[in-house]
XYZ file of C-alpha atoms in Angstrom:
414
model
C 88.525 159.900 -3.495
C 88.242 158.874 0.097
C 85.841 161.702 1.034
C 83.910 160.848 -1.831
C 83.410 157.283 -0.682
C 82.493 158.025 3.048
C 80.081 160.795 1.563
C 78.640 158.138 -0.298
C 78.260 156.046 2.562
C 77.286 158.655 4.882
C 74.620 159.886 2.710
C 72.743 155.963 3.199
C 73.943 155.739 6.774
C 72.114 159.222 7.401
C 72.538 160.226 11.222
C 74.791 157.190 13.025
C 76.419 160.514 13.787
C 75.470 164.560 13.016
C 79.142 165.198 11.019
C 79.625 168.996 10.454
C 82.612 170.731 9.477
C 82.976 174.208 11.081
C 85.770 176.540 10.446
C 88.130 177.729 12.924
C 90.180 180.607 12.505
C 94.014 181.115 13.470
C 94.529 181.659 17.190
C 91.351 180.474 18.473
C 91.101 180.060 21.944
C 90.783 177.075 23.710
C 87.309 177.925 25.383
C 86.301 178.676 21.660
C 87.108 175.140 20.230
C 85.339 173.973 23.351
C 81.808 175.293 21.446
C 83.314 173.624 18.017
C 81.779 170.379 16.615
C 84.769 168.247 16.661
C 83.704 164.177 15.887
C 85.995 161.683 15.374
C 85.045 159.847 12.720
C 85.772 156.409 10.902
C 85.207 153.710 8.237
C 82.728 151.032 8.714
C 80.525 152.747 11.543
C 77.927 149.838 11.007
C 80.369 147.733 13.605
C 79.331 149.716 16.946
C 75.410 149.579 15.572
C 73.756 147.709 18.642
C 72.814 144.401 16.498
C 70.298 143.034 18.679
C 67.101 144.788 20.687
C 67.466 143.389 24.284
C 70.554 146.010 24.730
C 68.615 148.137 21.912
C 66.236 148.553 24.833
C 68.000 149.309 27.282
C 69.773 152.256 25.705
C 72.346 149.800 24.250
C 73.972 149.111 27.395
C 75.337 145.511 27.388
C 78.979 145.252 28.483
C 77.777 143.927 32.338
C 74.144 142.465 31.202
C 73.227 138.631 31.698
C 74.883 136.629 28.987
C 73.056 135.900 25.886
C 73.417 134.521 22.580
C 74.279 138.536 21.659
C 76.899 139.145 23.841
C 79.919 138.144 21.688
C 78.927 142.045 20.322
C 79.013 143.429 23.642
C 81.322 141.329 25.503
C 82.316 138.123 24.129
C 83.957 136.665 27.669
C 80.063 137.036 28.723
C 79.662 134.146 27.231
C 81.782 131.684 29.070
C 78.476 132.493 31.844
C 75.954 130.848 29.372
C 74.122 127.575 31.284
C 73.027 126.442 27.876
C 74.742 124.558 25.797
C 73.707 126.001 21.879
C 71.433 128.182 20.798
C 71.414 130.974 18.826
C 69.630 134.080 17.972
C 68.405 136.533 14.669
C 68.195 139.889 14.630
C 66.410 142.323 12.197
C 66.586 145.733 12.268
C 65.342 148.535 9.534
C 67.555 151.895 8.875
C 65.931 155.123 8.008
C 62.666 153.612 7.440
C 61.155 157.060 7.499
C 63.115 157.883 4.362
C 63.713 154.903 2.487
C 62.678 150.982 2.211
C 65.450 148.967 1.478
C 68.361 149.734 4.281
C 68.165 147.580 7.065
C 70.975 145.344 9.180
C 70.831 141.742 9.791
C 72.823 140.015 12.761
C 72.849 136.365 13.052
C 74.614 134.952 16.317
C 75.408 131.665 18.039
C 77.037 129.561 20.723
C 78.510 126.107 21.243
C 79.906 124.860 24.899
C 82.947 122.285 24.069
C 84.062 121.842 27.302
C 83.056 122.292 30.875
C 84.439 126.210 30.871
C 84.434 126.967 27.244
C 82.520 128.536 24.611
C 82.570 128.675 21.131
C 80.639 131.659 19.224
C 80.102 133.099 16.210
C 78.447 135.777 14.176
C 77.339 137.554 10.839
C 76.643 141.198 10.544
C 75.388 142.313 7.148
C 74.206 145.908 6.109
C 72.481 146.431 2.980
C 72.619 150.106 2.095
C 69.572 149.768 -0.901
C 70.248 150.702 -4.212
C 72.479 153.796 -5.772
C 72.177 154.890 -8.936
C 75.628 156.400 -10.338
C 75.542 159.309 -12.748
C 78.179 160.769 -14.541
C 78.926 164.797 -14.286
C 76.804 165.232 -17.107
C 73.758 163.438 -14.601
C 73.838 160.032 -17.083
C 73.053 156.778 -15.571
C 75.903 154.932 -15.937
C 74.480 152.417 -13.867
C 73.155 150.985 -10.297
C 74.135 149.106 -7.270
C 73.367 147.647 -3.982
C 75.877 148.607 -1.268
C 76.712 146.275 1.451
C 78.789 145.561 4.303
C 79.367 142.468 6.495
C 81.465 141.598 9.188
C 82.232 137.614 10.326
C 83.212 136.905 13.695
C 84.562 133.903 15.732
C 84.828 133.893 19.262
C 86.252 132.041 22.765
C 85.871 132.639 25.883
C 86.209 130.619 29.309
C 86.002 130.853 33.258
C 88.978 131.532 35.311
C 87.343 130.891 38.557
C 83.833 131.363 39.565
C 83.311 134.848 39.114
C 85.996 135.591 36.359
C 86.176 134.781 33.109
C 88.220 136.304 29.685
C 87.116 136.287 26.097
C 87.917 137.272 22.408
C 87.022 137.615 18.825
C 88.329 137.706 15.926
C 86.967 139.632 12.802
C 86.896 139.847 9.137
C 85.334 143.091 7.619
C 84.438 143.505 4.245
C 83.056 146.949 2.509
C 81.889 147.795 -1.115
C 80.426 150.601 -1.399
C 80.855 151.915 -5.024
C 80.835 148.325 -6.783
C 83.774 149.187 -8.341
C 83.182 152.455 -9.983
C 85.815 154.845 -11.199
C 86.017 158.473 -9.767
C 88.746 161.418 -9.916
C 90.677 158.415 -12.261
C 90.971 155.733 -9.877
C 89.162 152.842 -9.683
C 87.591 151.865 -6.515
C 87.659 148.997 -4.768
C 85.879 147.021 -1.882
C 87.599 147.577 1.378
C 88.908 144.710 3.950
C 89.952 144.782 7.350
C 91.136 142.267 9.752
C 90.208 143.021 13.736
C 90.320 141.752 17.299
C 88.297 141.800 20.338
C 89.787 141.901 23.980
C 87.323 141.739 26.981
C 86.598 140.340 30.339
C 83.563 139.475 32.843
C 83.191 139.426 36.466
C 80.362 137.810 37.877
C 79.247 137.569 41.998
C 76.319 135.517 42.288
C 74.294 135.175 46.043
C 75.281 138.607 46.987
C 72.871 140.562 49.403
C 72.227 144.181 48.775
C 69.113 145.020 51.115
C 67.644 141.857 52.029
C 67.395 140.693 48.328
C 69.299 138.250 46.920
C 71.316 139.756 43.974
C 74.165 139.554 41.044
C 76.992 141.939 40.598
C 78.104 141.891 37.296
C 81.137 144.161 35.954
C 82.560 144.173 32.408
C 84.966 145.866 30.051
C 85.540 145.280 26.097
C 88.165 146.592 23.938
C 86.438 145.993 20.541
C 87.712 146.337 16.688
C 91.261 146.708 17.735
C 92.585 145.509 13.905
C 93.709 147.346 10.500
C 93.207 150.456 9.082
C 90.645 150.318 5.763
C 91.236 151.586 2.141
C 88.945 151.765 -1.030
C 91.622 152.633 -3.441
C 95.138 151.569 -4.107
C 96.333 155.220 -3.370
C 94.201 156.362 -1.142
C 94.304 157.383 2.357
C 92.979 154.506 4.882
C 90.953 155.428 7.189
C 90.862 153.856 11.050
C 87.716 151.110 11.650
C 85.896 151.900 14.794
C 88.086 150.830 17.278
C 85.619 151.236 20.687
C 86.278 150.333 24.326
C 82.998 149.802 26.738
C 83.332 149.890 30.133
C 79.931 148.828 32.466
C 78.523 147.641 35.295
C 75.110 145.721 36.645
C 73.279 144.513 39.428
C 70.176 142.060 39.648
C 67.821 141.498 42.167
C 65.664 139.112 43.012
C 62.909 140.603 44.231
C 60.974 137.132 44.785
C 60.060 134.035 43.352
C 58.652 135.213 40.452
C 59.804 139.107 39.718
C 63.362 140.351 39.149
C 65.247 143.398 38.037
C 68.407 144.726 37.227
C 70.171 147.662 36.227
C 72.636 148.280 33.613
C 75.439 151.452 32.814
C 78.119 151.393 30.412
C 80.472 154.257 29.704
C 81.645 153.978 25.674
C 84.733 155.713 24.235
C 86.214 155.660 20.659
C 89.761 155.233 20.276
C 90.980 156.621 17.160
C 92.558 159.971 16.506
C 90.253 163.328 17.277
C 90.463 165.884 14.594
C 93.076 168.739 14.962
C 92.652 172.231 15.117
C 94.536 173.651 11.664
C 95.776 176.875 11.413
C 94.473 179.237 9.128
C 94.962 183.319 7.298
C 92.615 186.171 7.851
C 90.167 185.269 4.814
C 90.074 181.665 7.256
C 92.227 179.464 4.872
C 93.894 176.263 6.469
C 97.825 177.151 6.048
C 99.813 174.693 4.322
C 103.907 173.966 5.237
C 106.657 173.675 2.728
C 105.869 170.118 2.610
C 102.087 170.526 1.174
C 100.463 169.743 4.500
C 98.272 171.840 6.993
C 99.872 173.276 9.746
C 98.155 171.657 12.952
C 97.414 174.572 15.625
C 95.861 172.655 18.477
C 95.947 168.569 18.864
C 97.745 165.917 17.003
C 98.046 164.693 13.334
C 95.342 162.083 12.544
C 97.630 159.968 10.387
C 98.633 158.195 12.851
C 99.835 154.197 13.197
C 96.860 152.184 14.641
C 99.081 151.852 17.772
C 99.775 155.439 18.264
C 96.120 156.231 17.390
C 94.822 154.212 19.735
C 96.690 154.989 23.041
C 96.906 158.820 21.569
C 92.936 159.024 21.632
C 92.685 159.909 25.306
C 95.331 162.910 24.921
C 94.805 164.168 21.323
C 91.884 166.229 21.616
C 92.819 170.275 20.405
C 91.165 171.666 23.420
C 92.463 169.529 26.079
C 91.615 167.484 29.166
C 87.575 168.948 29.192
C 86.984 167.978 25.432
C 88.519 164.564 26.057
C 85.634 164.207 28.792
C 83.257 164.735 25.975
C 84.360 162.122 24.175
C 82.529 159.257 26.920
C 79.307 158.670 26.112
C 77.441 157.069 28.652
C 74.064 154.478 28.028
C 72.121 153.007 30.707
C 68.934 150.345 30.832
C 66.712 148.851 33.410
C 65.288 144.966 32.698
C 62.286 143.921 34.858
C 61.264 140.037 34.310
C 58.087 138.269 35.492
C 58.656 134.749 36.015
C 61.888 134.570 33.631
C 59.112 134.618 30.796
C 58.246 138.237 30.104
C 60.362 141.616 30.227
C 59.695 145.399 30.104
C 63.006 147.217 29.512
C 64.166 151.241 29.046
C 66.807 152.994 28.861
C 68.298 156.188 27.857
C 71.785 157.090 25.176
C 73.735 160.319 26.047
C 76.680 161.248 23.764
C 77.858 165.505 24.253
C 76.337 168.072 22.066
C 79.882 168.348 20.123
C 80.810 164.910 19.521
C 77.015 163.590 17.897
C 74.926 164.749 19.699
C 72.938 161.386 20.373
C 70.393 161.378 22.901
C 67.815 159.201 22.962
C 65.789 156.456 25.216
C 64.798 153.562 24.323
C 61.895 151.031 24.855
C 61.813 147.255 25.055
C 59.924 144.070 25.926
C 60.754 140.348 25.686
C 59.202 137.093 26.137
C 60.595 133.474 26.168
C 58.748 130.372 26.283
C 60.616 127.080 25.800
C 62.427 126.946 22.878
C 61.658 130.247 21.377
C 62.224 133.437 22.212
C 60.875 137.390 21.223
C 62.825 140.930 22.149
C 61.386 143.956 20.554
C 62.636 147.704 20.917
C 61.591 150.999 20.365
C 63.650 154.396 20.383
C 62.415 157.838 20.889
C 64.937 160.450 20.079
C 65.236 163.970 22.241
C 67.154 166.304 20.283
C 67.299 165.257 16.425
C 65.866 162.769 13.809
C 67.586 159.626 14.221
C 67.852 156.419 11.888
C 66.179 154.296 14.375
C 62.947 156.580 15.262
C 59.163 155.020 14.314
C 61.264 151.658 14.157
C 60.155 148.454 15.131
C 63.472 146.208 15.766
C 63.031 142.500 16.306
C 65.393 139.378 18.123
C 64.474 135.797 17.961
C 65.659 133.619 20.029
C 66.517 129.588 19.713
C 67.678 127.778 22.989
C 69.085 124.153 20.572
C 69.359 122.385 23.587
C 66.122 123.154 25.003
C 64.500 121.703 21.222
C 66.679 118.844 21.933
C 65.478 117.952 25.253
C 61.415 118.510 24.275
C 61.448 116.309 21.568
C 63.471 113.699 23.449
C 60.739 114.143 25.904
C 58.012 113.388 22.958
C 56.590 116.644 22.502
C 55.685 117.729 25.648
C 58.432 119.843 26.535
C 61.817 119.706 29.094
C 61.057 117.822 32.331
């Protein structure tokens, strides 16, 4: 039942991820299951999407960036940083376009400054997968439906000193992907999950790295840390993407009117890899007394969420140099002119054997008073991807900035 559902989803998700199952025989070496394609894989991928196309252009690295109205994806204690008061931002972005016209992802973000230090945030993250139409084995239509996803977050974060500050969400996920349908004779059911988000923010403003005056930034975010998800009352649930980012930036000022900075994040999933079973000569997993496969290299995947998470940076069946392969690593320039228009790129690596993403990415931006425009672009280099021939789009409101021009009467902040 549970492989049926993430098939289901899988099949409308098309690429997040290049799953393959590849058979390993009994006493494979370890060099062997080093060529394997061995992804860990989860529920409700949709959550480590990059929801917004500044970071989509700049090969969604955004754990370190300048804070935005975004950042309570990236790195919600970002957003203690924020000058503004309120604002808030939309994004849009289309899925598989190439294939099909009616998957796409919405994101809707925003920020409110209480006090002095603090900031209050919130989002909503909905995927619409289109429309399914459910046969039975005989290939009847026994009816349609529109699978969705969405994810509602609220978020805090404040300074601890000037260059410091600590953050956190928390998040509600909810997934129905079947719309209740029965199959193997149980009924289905939309899945919920409950999550957290951990992170902090370093900041070092004035700093001077050759001649130029310049900002240090450093970041790290330990995201979807929450419940295990289930579509059925019996079924096995599965882990939610629980992700740690890790990144760092500089920006310069190169002089009054051009700066640049630099971005690099290193991303790792923390859930269980899969094991290494082992198997007879015709290459037949081999079951125990108890009914269950007999693990040959790694650890058992049913794990708590506790034991999951710490265990994902020793469970992998071939050891310390797979683990390594599990790190995927994104970086991104941002050149402004003038704080009013941006070129960005960037470039997503993720090993051969664990996805197999590669890709870079192009963006631009432009802000002018109260309104704001990111756009980005992504060019994959070694297999189709979701997102290539895709126009993504980020609008920007700066509230306080509306505020102020029509105080003003119209002709904008003084």
């Amino acid at each position: 039942m549970e492989n049926m559902l993430r098939s289901i989803f899988l099949l409308r998700f098309g690429g997040l991820i290049s799953f393959a199952a590849v058979s390993q025989s009994g006493g494979i070496t370890k060099d062997q299951l080093l060529g394997q394609i061995n992804v860990p894989t989860t529920a409700v991928p949709f959550l480590i999407i990059s929801p917004d196309s500044r970071a989509g252009g700049m090969g969604d690295a955004g754990v370190a960036s300048s804070p935005d109205a975004n950042s309570i994806h990236w790195n919600p204690a970002k957003m203690a940083f924020l000058k503004k008061k309120m604002g808030f931002s939309l994004s849009y972005t289309p899925w598989l376009r190439a294939l099909v016209p009616d998957i796409n992802i919405a994101y809707l973000s925003g920020y409110y400054r209480v006090k002095k230090k603090g900031m209050f945030a919130g989002s909503l993250r909905y995927f619409s997968l289109g429309n399914i139409v459910f046969t039975d084995i005989a290939g009847n239509n026994i009816g349609q439906f529109n699978p969705n996803e969405f994810a509602l977050d609220g978020s805090y974060s404040t300074n601890l000193g000037e260059d410091f500050s600590v953050g956190g969400s928390a998040r509600y996920i909810y997934s129905n992907l079947t719309g209740g349908q029965s199959a193997g004779g149980a009924t289905t059911k939309p899945g919920q999950a409950f999550a957290v988000d951990i992170s902090c923010y370093y900041r070092k403003d004035k700093v001077d790295v050759g001649g130029k005056k310049s900002i240090v930034t450093a970041g790290l975010n330990f995201s979807n840390i929450g419940s295990k998800i289930s579509y059925t009352n019996t079924g096995v649930k599965d882990f939610i993407p629980i992700n740690m980012r890790l990144g760092s930036g500089l920006e310069m000022e190169l002089d009054e009117y051009n700066s640049i900075a630099f971005n690099v994040d290193i991303n790792k999933m923390m859930v269980p890899t899969p094991p290494s079973y082992k198997r007879d000569a015709q290459g037949n997993p081999i079951k125990d007394a108890n009914g269950s496969y007999i693990i040959d290299a790694g650890k058992d995947p049913n794990r708590s969420v506790v034991s999951g998470m710490f265990g994902s940076f020793n469970d992998a069946p071939a050891g310390f140099q797979e683990e390594l392969r599990e790190y995927n690593l994104s970086g991104g320039m941002e050149y402004w002119y003038n704080k009013q228009f941006a070129i960005r790129a960037g470039y997503f690596h993720e090993h051969e054997t664990k996805g197999n993403r590669k890709y870079f990415t192009l963006g631009m931006g432009l802000r002018y008073n109260v309104f704001g425009l990111d756009m980005a672009y992504l060019i994959p280099t070694v297999q189709r991807h979701p997102l290539q021939n895709t126009l993504r789009f980020t609008l920007h409101f700066d509230l306080e900035a509306f505020k102020s021009q029509n105080s003003d009467g119209g002709d904008g902040p003084k």
